[in-house]
Amino acid sequence: MTCFSSADESAHYGFSVCMLLEQYRDQLGWERDGVVELGSGDATAISDVVASLPGLRVRGFDISAPSVEKARENIRARGVDDRYTVELGDFFDQADSSGGPQIATVISNPPYIPAPDRDILMPELWGGVYGNDLVLQLLKTGYDNVVAAVASYSDPVTTVRTAEDAGYRVANFLAMGLDYGTYSSEPKVRDHIRRLCDEGRGWAGDDEYMVAVALFTRNADVPGDRADQLLRALQL
């Protein structure tokens, strides 16, 4: 088991989380309650976010022991270990096990590689047959605010419609085009992505795709609904 790292994707995710948390600071209430994180990875991106937002506290979870070890190293190196912790374990089992007040906001860059099964170069990146298993599960956990990455080739229409059915609106998002990396370029994955796009379950070019980091919210104090704009932004 190894740690996944993608500099462009990580930078986009971290920048987007920082911008969305800052823009909706008062409505999300993270200075009071903090946030939780599904899948901390090596924590590079969110360590920088915590360093940039002095009032932010993050409690992260990851199922990969090497990732947790690396995350803790990076957090210490950036001097934010008093406000950012990462625990080894299943987010869905442990995130709300402390007995404290319900945290309103969760952030995540979930695994979103679509493939017929987990037998791919890095199984930890498998997001299910359509690539959106983890984000769909996250949208059903009851958090008022979900800040999550949504990939254009991972059935984003189903993701957005599932969110709407659960009472969420897309308050805002930041989208960026990315080139296929090592894991998207694996022939088994690339062929599967092509089939999904042909079936109308996503969009991708021959060597590129889009990723948006979106704020899904059920908070009446957060204005707007940009769901249709998000889907248009993901189309190639």
Coordinates of N, CA and C in Angstrom, one line a residue:
M1 N 0.8 -1.2 0.0 CA 0.0 0.0 0.0 C 0.9 1.2 0.0
T2 N 0.6 2.2 -0.9 CA 1.4 3.4 -1.0 C 0.5 4.6 -0.8
C3 N 1.2 5.8 -0.8 CA 0.4 7.0 -0.7 C 0.2 7.6 -2.0
F4 N -1.0 8.0 -2.4 CA -1.3 8.6 -3.6 C -0.9 10.1 -3.6
S5 N -0.3 10.6 -4.6 CA 0.0 12.0 -4.7 C -0.1 12.5 -6.1
S6 N -0.8 13.6 -6.3 CA -0.9 14.3 -7.6 C -0.8 15.8 -7.3
A7 N 0.3 16.4 -7.7 CA 0.5 17.8 -7.3 C -0.5 18.7 -7.9
D8 N -0.9 18.6 -9.1 CA -1.9 19.5 -9.7 C -3.3 19.3 -9.0
E9 N -3.7 18.1 -8.9 CA -5.0 17.8 -8.2 C -5.0 18.3 -6.8
S10 N -3.9 18.0 -6.1 CA -3.8 18.4 -4.7 C -3.9 19.9 -4.5
A11 N -3.2 20.6 -5.4 CA -3.2 22.0 -5.3 C -4.6 22.6 -5.5
H12 N -5.2 22.1 -6.6 CA -6.6 22.5 -6.9 C -7.5 22.2 -5.7
Y13 N -7.5 21.0 -5.2 CA -8.3 20.7 -4.0 C -8.1 21.6 -2.9
G14 N -6.8 21.8 -2.5 CA -6.5 22.6 -1.3 C -7.0 24.1 -1.5
F15 N -6.7 24.6 -2.7 CA -7.0 26.0 -3.0 C -8.6 26.2 -3.0
S16 N -9.3 25.2 -3.5 CA -10.7 25.3 -3.6 C -11.4 25.2 -2.2
V17 N -10.9 24.3 -1.4 CA -11.4 24.1 0.0 C -11.1 25.5 0.7
C18 N -10.0 26.0 0.6 CA -9.6 27.3 1.3 C -10.6 28.4 0.8
M19 N -10.8 28.5 -0.5 CA -11.7 29.6 -1.0 C -13.1 29.4 -0.5
L20 N -13.6 28.2 -0.5 CA -15.0 28.0 -0.2 C -15.2 28.2 1.4
L21 N -14.3 27.7 2.2 CA -14.4 27.9 3.6 C -14.3 29.4 3.9
E22 N -13.4 30.1 3.3 CA -13.3 31.5 3.5 C -14.5 32.3 3.1
Q23 N -15.0 32.0 1.9 CA -16.2 32.7 1.4 C -17.4 32.5 2.2
Y24 N -17.6 31.3 2.8 CA -18.8 31.0 3.6 C -18.4 30.8 5.1
R25 N -17.4 31.5 5.5 CA -16.9 31.4 6.9 C -18.1 31.5 7.9
D26 N -18.8 32.6 7.8 CA -19.9 32.8 8.8 C -21.0 31.8 8.8
Q27 N -21.4 31.4 7.6 CA -22.5 30.5 7.5 C -22.2 29.1 7.9
L28 N -21.0 28.7 7.6 CA -20.6 27.3 7.9 C -20.2 27.1 9.3
G29 N -19.8 28.1 10.0 CA -19.5 28.1 11.4 C -18.3 27.2 11.8
W30 N -17.3 27.1 10.9 CA -16.2 26.2 11.2 C -15.2 26.7 12.2
E31 N -15.2 28.1 12.4 CA -14.4 28.6 13.5 C -14.9 28.1 14.8
R32 N -16.1 27.9 15.0 CA -16.7 27.5 16.2 C -16.6 25.9 16.4
D33 N -17.0 25.2 15.3 CA -17.1 23.8 15.5 C -16.0 22.9 14.8
G34 N -15.2 23.5 13.9 CA -14.2 22.8 13.2 C -14.9 22.0 12.0
V35 N -14.1 21.2 11.3 CA -14.6 20.3 10.3 C -14.0 19.0 10.4
V36 N -14.7 18.0 9.8 CA -14.1 16.6 9.7 C -13.7 16.4 8.3
E37 N -12.8 15.4 8.1 CA -12.3 15.1 6.7 C -12.3 13.6 6.4
L38 N -12.9 13.3 5.3 CA -12.9 11.9 4.8 C -11.7 11.7 3.9
G39 N -10.7 10.8 4.2 CA -9.6 10.6 3.4 C -8.6 11.7 3.3
S40 N -7.7 11.7 4.3 CA -6.7 12.8 4.5 C -5.6 12.6 3.5
G41 N -5.3 11.4 3.0 CA -4.1 11.2 2.2 C -2.9 11.6 2.9
D42 N -2.0 12.3 2.2 CA -0.7 12.7 2.9 C -0.9 14.1 3.6
A43 N -2.1 14.7 3.5 CA -2.5 15.9 4.3 C -1.8 17.1 3.8
T44 N -1.0 17.0 2.7 CA -0.3 18.2 2.2 C -1.2 19.4 1.9
A45 N -2.3 19.1 1.2 CA -3.2 20.2 0.7 C -3.9 20.9 1.9
I46 N -4.5 20.0 2.8 CA -5.2 20.6 3.9 C -4.3 21.2 5.0
S47 N -3.1 20.7 5.1 CA -2.2 21.3 6.0 C -2.0 22.8 5.7
D48 N -1.8 23.0 4.4 CA -1.6 24.4 3.9 C -2.9 25.2 4.1
V49 N -4.1 24.6 4.0 CA -5.3 25.3 4.3 C -5.4 25.7 5.7
V50 N -5.1 24.8 6.6 CA -5.1 25.0 8.1 C -4.2 26.1 8.4
A51 N -3.0 26.1 7.8 CA -2.0 27.2 8.0 C -2.5 28.5 7.6
S52 N -3.3 28.5 6.5 CA -3.8 29.8 5.9 C -5.0 30.3 6.7
L53 N -5.7 29.5 7.4 CA -6.9 29.9 8.1 C -6.7 29.6 9.6
P54 N -6.2 30.6 10.3 CA -5.8 30.3 11.7 C -7.0 29.8 12.6
G55 N -8.2 30.1 12.3 CA -9.3 29.6 13.1 C -9.8 28.2 12.8
L56 N -9.2 27.5 11.8 CA -9.7 26.3 11.3 C -9.1 25.1 12.1
R57 N -10.0 24.1 12.5 CA -9.5 22.9 13.1 C -10.1 21.7 12.3
V58 N -9.3 20.8 12.0 CA -9.7 19.6 11.2 C -9.4 18.3 11.9
R59 N -10.4 17.4 11.9 CA -10.2 16.1 12.4 C -10.4 15.1 11.2
G60 N -9.2 14.6 10.7 CA -9.3 13.8 9.5 C -9.2 12.3 9.8
F61 N -9.6 11.5 8.8 CA -9.6 10.0 8.9 C -9.1 9.4 7.6
D62 N -8.3 8.4 7.7 CA -7.8 7.7 6.5 C -7.7 6.2 6.8
I63 N -8.0 5.3 5.9 CA -7.8 3.9 6.1 C -6.5 3.3 5.8
S64 N -5.6 4.2 5.3 CA -4.2 3.7 4.9 C -3.2 4.1 5.9
A65 N -2.6 3.1 6.6 CA -1.6 3.4 7.6 C -0.4 4.2 7.1
P66 N 0.1 3.9 5.9 CA 1.2 4.7 5.3 C 0.8 6.2 5.1
S67 N -0.4 6.4 4.6 CA -0.9 7.7 4.4 C -1.0 8.5 5.7
V68 N -1.5 7.8 6.8 CA -1.7 8.5 8.1 C -0.3 8.9 8.6
E69 N 0.7 8.0 8.5 CA 2.0 8.3 9.0 C 2.6 9.5 8.2
K70 N 2.5 9.5 6.9 CA 3.0 10.6 6.1 C 2.2 11.9 6.4
A71 N 0.9 11.8 6.6 CA 0.1 12.9 6.9 C 0.5 13.6 8.2
R72 N 0.8 12.8 9.2 CA 1.2 13.3 10.5 C 2.6 14.0 10.4
E73 N 3.5 13.5 9.6 CA 4.8 14.1 9.3 C 4.6 15.5 8.7
N74 N 3.7 15.5 7.7 CA 3.5 16.8 7.0 C 2.8 17.8 7.8
I75 N 1.9 17.4 8.7 CA 1.2 18.3 9.6 C 2.2 18.9 10.6
R76 N 3.0 18.0 11.2 CA 4.0 18.5 12.1 C 5.0 19.5 11.4
A77 N 5.4 19.1 10.2 CA 6.4 20.0 9.5 C 5.8 21.4 9.2
R78 N 4.5 21.5 9.1 CA 3.9 22.8 8.8 C 3.4 23.5 10.1
G79 N 3.7 22.8 11.2 CA 3.4 23.5 12.5 C 1.9 23.6 12.8
V80 N 1.1 22.8 12.3 CA -0.4 22.9 12.6 C -0.9 21.7 13.3
D81 N -0.1 20.9 14.0 CA -0.6 19.7 14.6 C -1.4 20.0 15.8
D82 N -1.5 21.2 16.3 CA -2.4 21.6 17.3 C -3.9 21.8 16.8
R83 N -4.0 21.9 15.5 CA -5.3 22.2 14.9 C -5.7 21.2 13.8
Y84 N -4.8 20.2 13.5 CA -5.1 19.3 12.5 C -4.6 17.9 12.9
T85 N -5.6 17.0 13.1 CA -5.2 15.6 13.5 C -5.7 14.6 12.5
V86 N -5.0 13.5 12.3 CA -5.5 12.5 11.4 C -5.4 11.2 12.1
E87 N -6.5 10.5 12.0 CA -6.7 9.2 12.7 C -6.8 8.0 11.7
L88 N -6.2 6.9 12.0 CA -6.3 5.7 11.2 C -7.7 5.0 11.5
G89 N -8.5 4.9 10.4 CA -9.8 4.2 10.6 C -10.8 4.6 9.6
D90 N -11.9 4.0 9.6 CA -13.0 4.2 8.7 C -13.8 5.5 9.1
F91 N -13.8 6.5 8.3 CA -14.5 7.7 8.6 C -15.9 7.5 9.0
F92 N -16.6 6.6 8.3 CA -18.0 6.4 8.5 C -18.3 5.7 9.8
D93 N -17.3 5.0 10.4 CA -17.5 4.4 11.7 C -17.1 5.3 12.8
Q94 N -16.2 6.3 12.6 CA -15.6 7.0 13.7 C -15.8 8.5 13.7
A95 N -16.2 9.1 12.7 CA -16.2 10.6 12.6 C -17.0 11.2 13.7
D96 N -18.1 10.6 14.1 CA -19.0 11.2 15.1 C -19.1 10.4 16.3
S97 N -18.0 9.6 16.6 CA -18.0 8.7 17.8 C -17.6 9.4 19.1
S98 N -17.2 10.7 19.0 CA -16.6 11.3 20.2 C -17.7 11.7 21.2
G99 N -18.9 11.8 20.8 CA -20.0 12.2 21.7 C -20.2 13.7 21.8
G100 N -19.3 14.5 21.1 CA -19.4 15.9 21.1 C -20.5 16.5 20.3
P101 N -20.6 17.8 20.1 CA -21.6 18.4 19.3 C -21.4 18.0 17.8
Q102 N -22.5 17.8 17.1 CA -22.5 17.5 15.7 C -21.8 18.5 14.9
I103 N -20.7 18.1 14.2 CA -20.0 19.0 13.3 C -20.8 19.2 12.0
A104 N -20.9 20.4 11.5 CA -21.8 20.7 10.4 C -21.1 20.5 9.0
T105 N -19.8 20.5 9.0 CA -19.1 20.5 7.7 C -18.1 19.4 7.6
V106 N -18.1 18.7 6.4 CA -17.1 17.7 6.1 C -16.5 18.0 4.8
I107 N -15.2 17.8 4.7 CA -14.4 18.0 3.4 C -13.9 16.7 3.0
S108 N -13.7 16.5 1.6 CA -13.2 15.3 1.1 C -12.8 15.4 -0.3
N109 N -11.6 14.8 -0.6 CA -11.3 14.5 -2.0 C -11.3 13.0 -2.2
P110 N -12.5 12.4 -2.3 CA -12.7 11.0 -2.2 C -12.1 10.2 -3.4
P111 N -11.7 9.0 -3.3 CA -11.3 8.2 -4.4 C -12.4 8.2 -5.5
Y112 N -12.0 8.5 -6.7 CA -13.1 8.6 -7.8 C -12.7 7.9 -9.1
I113 N -11.7 7.0 -9.1 CA -11.4 6.3 -10.3 C -12.5 5.2 -10.5
P114 N -13.1 5.3 -11.7 CA -14.1 4.3 -12.0 C -13.5 3.1 -12.7
A115 N -13.9 1.9 -12.4 CA -13.4 0.7 -13.0 C -14.4 -0.5 -12.7
P116 N -14.3 -1.6 -13.4 CA -15.3 -2.7 -13.2 C -15.1 -3.3 -11.8
D117 N -13.8 -3.2 -11.2 CA -13.5 -3.8 -10.0 C -12.3 -3.1 -9.4
R118 N -11.8 -3.6 -8.2 CA -10.7 -3.0 -7.5 C -9.3 -3.4 -8.1
D119 N -9.3 -4.3 -9.0 CA -8.1 -4.8 -9.5 C -7.4 -3.8 -10.5
I120 N -7.0 -2.7 -9.9 CA -6.3 -1.6 -10.7 C -5.0 -1.3 -10.1
L121 N -4.2 -0.4 -10.7 CA -2.9 -0.1 -10.2 C -2.8 0.3 -8.8
M122 N -3.8 1.1 -8.3 CA -3.8 1.5 -6.9 C -5.3 1.3 -6.4
P123 N -5.6 0.2 -5.8 CA -6.9 -0.1 -5.4 C -7.6 0.9 -4.5
E124 N -6.7 1.6 -3.7 CA -7.2 2.6 -2.8 C -7.9 3.8 -3.5
L125 N -7.7 3.9 -4.8 CA -8.3 5.0 -5.6 C -9.6 4.6 -6.2
W126 N -10.0 3.3 -6.1 CA -11.2 2.9 -6.8 C -12.4 3.5 -6.1
G127 N -13.2 4.1 -6.9 CA -14.4 4.8 -6.4 C -15.7 4.0 -6.8
G128 N -15.5 2.7 -7.1 CA -16.7 2.0 -7.5 C -16.8 1.9 -9.1
V129 N -17.8 1.2 -9.5 CA -18.0 1.0 -11.0 C -18.2 2.4 -11.7
Y130 N -18.9 3.3 -11.0 CA -19.1 4.6 -11.6 C -18.2 5.7 -11.1
G131 N -17.4 5.3 -10.1 CA -16.4 6.3 -9.5 C -16.9 7.2 -8.4
N132 N -18.2 7.1 -8.1 CA -18.8 8.1 -7.1 C -19.3 7.4 -5.9
D133 N -18.9 6.2 -5.6 CA -19.5 5.5 -4.4 C -19.3 6.2 -3.1
L134 N -18.0 6.7 -2.9 CA -17.7 7.4 -1.7 C -18.4 8.7 -1.5
V135 N -18.5 9.5 -2.6 CA -19.2 10.8 -2.4 C -20.7 10.6 -2.2
L136 N -21.3 9.6 -2.9 CA -22.7 9.3 -2.6 C -22.9 8.9 -1.2
Q137 N -22.0 8.0 -0.7 CA -22.2 7.6 0.7 C -22.0 8.8 1.7
L138 N -21.1 9.7 1.3 CA -20.9 10.9 2.1 C -22.1 11.8 2.2
L139 N -22.8 11.9 1.0 CA -24.0 12.8 1.0 C -25.2 12.2 1.7
K140 N -25.0 11.0 2.2 CA -26.1 10.3 2.9 C -25.8 10.3 4.4
T141 N -24.7 10.9 4.9 CA -24.4 10.8 6.3 C -25.0 11.9 7.2
G142 N -25.6 12.9 6.6 CA -26.4 13.9 7.4 C -25.7 15.2 7.7
Y143 N -24.4 15.4 7.2 CA -23.8 16.7 7.4 C -24.5 17.8 6.6
D144 N -24.6 18.9 7.3 CA -25.3 20.0 6.6 C -24.5 20.6 5.4
N145 N -23.2 20.5 5.5 CA -22.3 21.0 4.4 C -21.3 20.0 4.0
V146 N -21.2 19.7 2.7 CA -20.2 18.8 2.2 C -19.4 19.5 1.1
V147 N -18.1 19.6 1.4 CA -17.2 20.1 0.4 C -16.4 19.0 -0.2
A148 N -16.7 18.6 -1.5 CA -16.1 17.4 -2.0 C -15.7 17.6 -3.5
A149 N -14.7 16.9 -3.9 CA -14.3 16.9 -5.3 C -15.2 16.0 -6.1
V150 N -15.6 16.4 -7.3 CA -16.5 15.7 -8.2 C -15.8 15.6 -9.6
A151 N -15.5 14.4 -10.1 CA -14.8 14.3 -11.3 C -15.8 14.2 -12.5
S152 N -15.4 14.7 -13.6 CA -16.3 14.7 -14.8 C -16.6 13.3 -15.3
Y153 N -15.7 12.4 -15.1 CA -15.9 11.0 -15.7 C -16.5 10.1 -14.7
S154 N -16.9 10.6 -13.5 CA -17.4 9.7 -12.5 C -18.9 9.9 -12.2
D155 N -19.7 9.9 -13.2 CA -21.2 10.0 -13.1 C -21.6 11.2 -12.3
P156 N -21.2 12.4 -12.7 CA -21.5 13.5 -11.8 C -23.0 13.9 -11.8
V157 N -23.7 13.5 -12.9 CA -25.2 13.8 -12.9 C -25.9 13.0 -11.7
T158 N -25.5 11.8 -11.6 CA -26.1 11.0 -10.5 C -25.7 11.6 -9.1
T159 N -24.5 12.0 -9.0 CA -24.0 12.7 -7.8 C -24.8 13.9 -7.4
V160 N -25.0 14.8 -8.4 CA -25.8 16.0 -8.2 C -27.2 15.7 -7.9
R161 N -27.8 14.8 -8.6 CA -29.3 14.5 -8.4 C -29.5 13.8 -7.0
T162 N -28.5 12.9 -6.6 CA -28.6 12.3 -5.3 C -28.5 13.4 -4.2
A163 N -27.6 14.3 -4.4 CA -27.5 15.4 -3.5 C -28.8 16.2 -3.4
E164 N -29.4 16.5 -4.5 CA -30.7 17.2 -4.5 C -31.8 16.4 -3.8
D165 N -31.8 15.1 -4.0 CA -32.8 14.3 -3.3 C -32.6 14.3 -1.8
A166 N -31.4 14.5 -1.4 CA -31.1 14.5 0.1 C -31.2 16.0 0.6
G167 N -31.7 16.9 -0.2 CA -31.9 18.3 0.3 C -30.8 19.2 0.1
Y168 N -29.8 18.9 -0.6 CA -28.6 19.7 -0.8 C -28.8 20.6 -2.1
R169 N -28.2 21.8 -2.0 CA -27.9 22.7 -3.1 C -26.4 22.8 -3.4
V170 N -26.1 23.1 -4.6 CA -24.7 23.4 -4.9 C -24.5 24.9 -4.7
A171 N -23.9 25.3 -3.6 CA -23.8 26.7 -3.4 C -22.8 27.4 -4.3
N172 N -21.7 26.7 -4.5 CA -20.6 27.2 -5.3 C -19.6 26.1 -5.6
F173 N -18.7 26.3 -6.5 CA -17.7 25.3 -6.9 C -16.5 26.0 -7.6
L174 N -15.4 25.3 -7.7 CA -14.3 25.7 -8.5 C -13.9 24.5 -9.3
A175 N -13.8 24.7 -10.6 CA -13.5 23.6 -11.6 C -12.1 23.8 -12.2
M176 N -11.5 22.7 -12.6 CA -10.2 22.8 -13.2 C -10.0 21.6 -14.1
G177 N -9.4 21.8 -15.3 CA -9.1 20.8 -16.2 C -7.8 20.1 -15.8
L178 N -7.8 18.7 -15.9 CA -6.6 18.0 -15.5 C -6.3 17.0 -16.6
D179 N -5.0 16.7 -16.8 CA -4.6 15.6 -17.7 C -4.7 14.3 -17.0
Y180 N -4.9 13.2 -17.8 CA -4.9 11.9 -17.2 C -3.6 11.6 -16.6
G181 N -3.6 11.1 -15.4 CA -2.4 10.7 -14.8 C -2.1 9.2 -14.9
T182 N -1.2 8.7 -14.1 CA -0.9 7.2 -14.2 C -2.1 6.3 -14.0
Y183 N -2.9 6.7 -13.1 CA -4.0 5.8 -12.7 C -5.2 5.9 -13.7
S184 N -5.5 7.1 -14.2 CA -6.6 7.2 -15.2 C -6.1 6.7 -16.5
S185 N -4.8 6.6 -16.8 CA -4.3 6.2 -18.1 C -4.2 4.7 -18.1
E186 N -4.3 3.9 -17.0 CA -4.3 2.5 -17.1 C -5.3 2.0 -18.1
P187 N -4.9 1.2 -19.1 CA -5.8 0.8 -20.1 C -7.2 0.3 -19.6
K188 N -7.2 -0.5 -18.6 CA -8.5 -1.0 -18.1 C -9.4 0.1 -17.6
V189 N -8.8 1.1 -16.9 CA -9.5 2.3 -16.5 C -9.9 3.2 -17.6
R190 N -9.0 3.5 -18.5 CA -9.3 4.3 -19.6 C -10.4 3.8 -20.5
D191 N -10.4 2.5 -20.7 CA -11.5 1.9 -21.5 C -12.8 2.0 -20.8
H192 N -12.8 1.8 -19.5 CA -14.0 1.9 -18.7 C -14.6 3.3 -18.7
I193 N -13.7 4.3 -18.6 CA -14.1 5.7 -18.6 C -14.8 6.0 -20.0
R194 N -14.2 5.5 -21.0 CA -14.7 5.7 -22.4 C -16.1 5.1 -22.5
R195 N -16.3 3.9 -21.9 CA -17.7 3.3 -21.9 C -18.7 4.2 -21.1
L196 N -18.3 4.6 -20.0 CA -19.2 5.4 -19.1 C -19.6 6.7 -19.9
C197 N -18.6 7.3 -20.5 CA -18.9 8.6 -21.3 C -19.9 8.3 -22.4
D198 N -19.7 7.1 -23.1 CA -20.5 6.8 -24.2 C -22.0 6.5 -23.7
E199 N -22.1 6.0 -22.4 CA -23.4 5.8 -21.9 C -24.0 7.0 -21.3
G200 N -23.4 8.1 -21.3 CA -23.9 9.4 -20.8 C -23.7 9.5 -19.3
R201 N -22.8 8.8 -18.7 CA -22.5 8.9 -17.3 C -21.3 9.7 -17.0
G202 N -20.8 10.5 -17.9 CA -19.7 11.4 -17.6 C -19.2 12.0 -18.9
W203 N -18.2 12.8 -18.7 CA -17.5 13.5 -19.8 C -16.0 13.4 -19.6
A204 N -15.3 13.2 -20.7 CA -13.8 13.2 -20.6 C -13.3 13.3 -22.1
G205 N -12.1 13.9 -22.2 CA -11.5 13.9 -23.5 C -10.6 12.7 -23.6
D206 N -9.8 12.6 -24.7 CA -8.9 11.5 -24.9 C -7.9 11.4 -23.8
D207 N -7.4 12.5 -23.3 CA -6.4 12.6 -22.3 C -6.6 13.6 -21.2
E208 N -7.8 14.0 -21.0 CA -8.1 15.1 -20.1 C -9.5 14.9 -19.5
Y209 N -9.7 15.5 -18.3 CA -11.0 15.5 -17.7 C -11.1 16.7 -16.8
M210 N -12.2 16.9 -16.2 CA -12.4 18.0 -15.3 C -12.7 17.5 -13.8
V211 N -12.2 18.3 -12.9 CA -12.5 18.1 -11.5 C -13.1 19.4 -10.9
A212 N -14.2 19.3 -10.2 CA -14.7 20.5 -9.5 C -14.8 20.2 -8.0
V213 N -14.4 21.1 -7.2 CA -14.6 21.0 -5.8 C -15.8 21.9 -5.4
A214 N -16.9 21.2 -4.9 CA -18.2 21.9 -4.8 C -18.6 21.9 -3.3
L215 N -19.3 22.9 -3.0 CA -20.0 23.0 -1.7 C -21.4 22.6 -1.8
F216 N -21.8 21.4 -1.3 CA -23.1 21.0 -1.2 C -23.7 21.4 0.1
T217 N -24.8 22.1 0.2 CA -25.3 22.6 1.5 C -26.8 22.4 1.6
R218 N -27.2 22.2 2.9 CA -28.6 22.2 3.3 C -28.9 23.4 4.2
N219 N -27.9 24.3 4.3 CA -28.0 25.4 5.2 C -28.7 26.6 4.5
A220 N -29.9 27.0 5.1 CA -30.7 28.0 4.5 C -30.0 29.4 4.5
D221 N -28.9 29.5 5.3 CA -28.2 30.8 5.3 C -27.2 30.9 4.2
V222 N -27.0 29.8 3.5 CA -26.1 29.9 2.3 C -26.9 30.0 1.1
P223 N -26.7 31.1 0.3 CA -27.6 31.4 -0.8 C -27.2 30.6 -2.1
G224 N -28.2 30.5 -3.0 CA -27.9 30.1 -4.4 C -27.9 28.6 -4.6
D225 N -28.1 28.2 -5.9 CA -28.0 26.9 -6.3 C -27.4 26.8 -7.7
R226 N -26.2 26.3 -7.8 CA -25.4 26.3 -9.0 C -25.3 24.9 -9.5
A227 N -26.2 24.0 -9.3 CA -26.1 22.6 -9.7 C -25.9 22.5 -11.2
D228 N -26.8 23.2 -11.9 CA -26.7 23.1 -13.4 C -25.4 23.7 -13.9
Q229 N -25.0 24.8 -13.3 CA -23.7 25.4 -13.7 C -22.6 24.4 -13.5
L230 N -22.6 23.7 -12.4 CA -21.6 22.7 -12.1 C -21.5 21.6 -13.2
L231 N -22.7 21.1 -13.6 CA -22.7 20.1 -14.6 C -22.2 20.6 -15.9
R232 N -22.6 21.8 -16.2 CA -22.1 22.4 -17.5 C -20.6 22.6 -17.5
A233 N -20.0 23.0 -16.3 CA -18.6 23.2 -16.2 C -17.8 21.9 -16.3
L234 N -18.4 20.8 -16.0 CA -17.7 19.5 -16.1 C -17.8 18.9 -17.5
Q235 N -18.5 19.5 -18.4 CA -18.6 18.9 -19.7 C -17.4 19.2 -20.6
L236 N -16.9 18.2 -21.3 CA -15.8 18.4 -22.2 C -16.3 18.1 -23.7

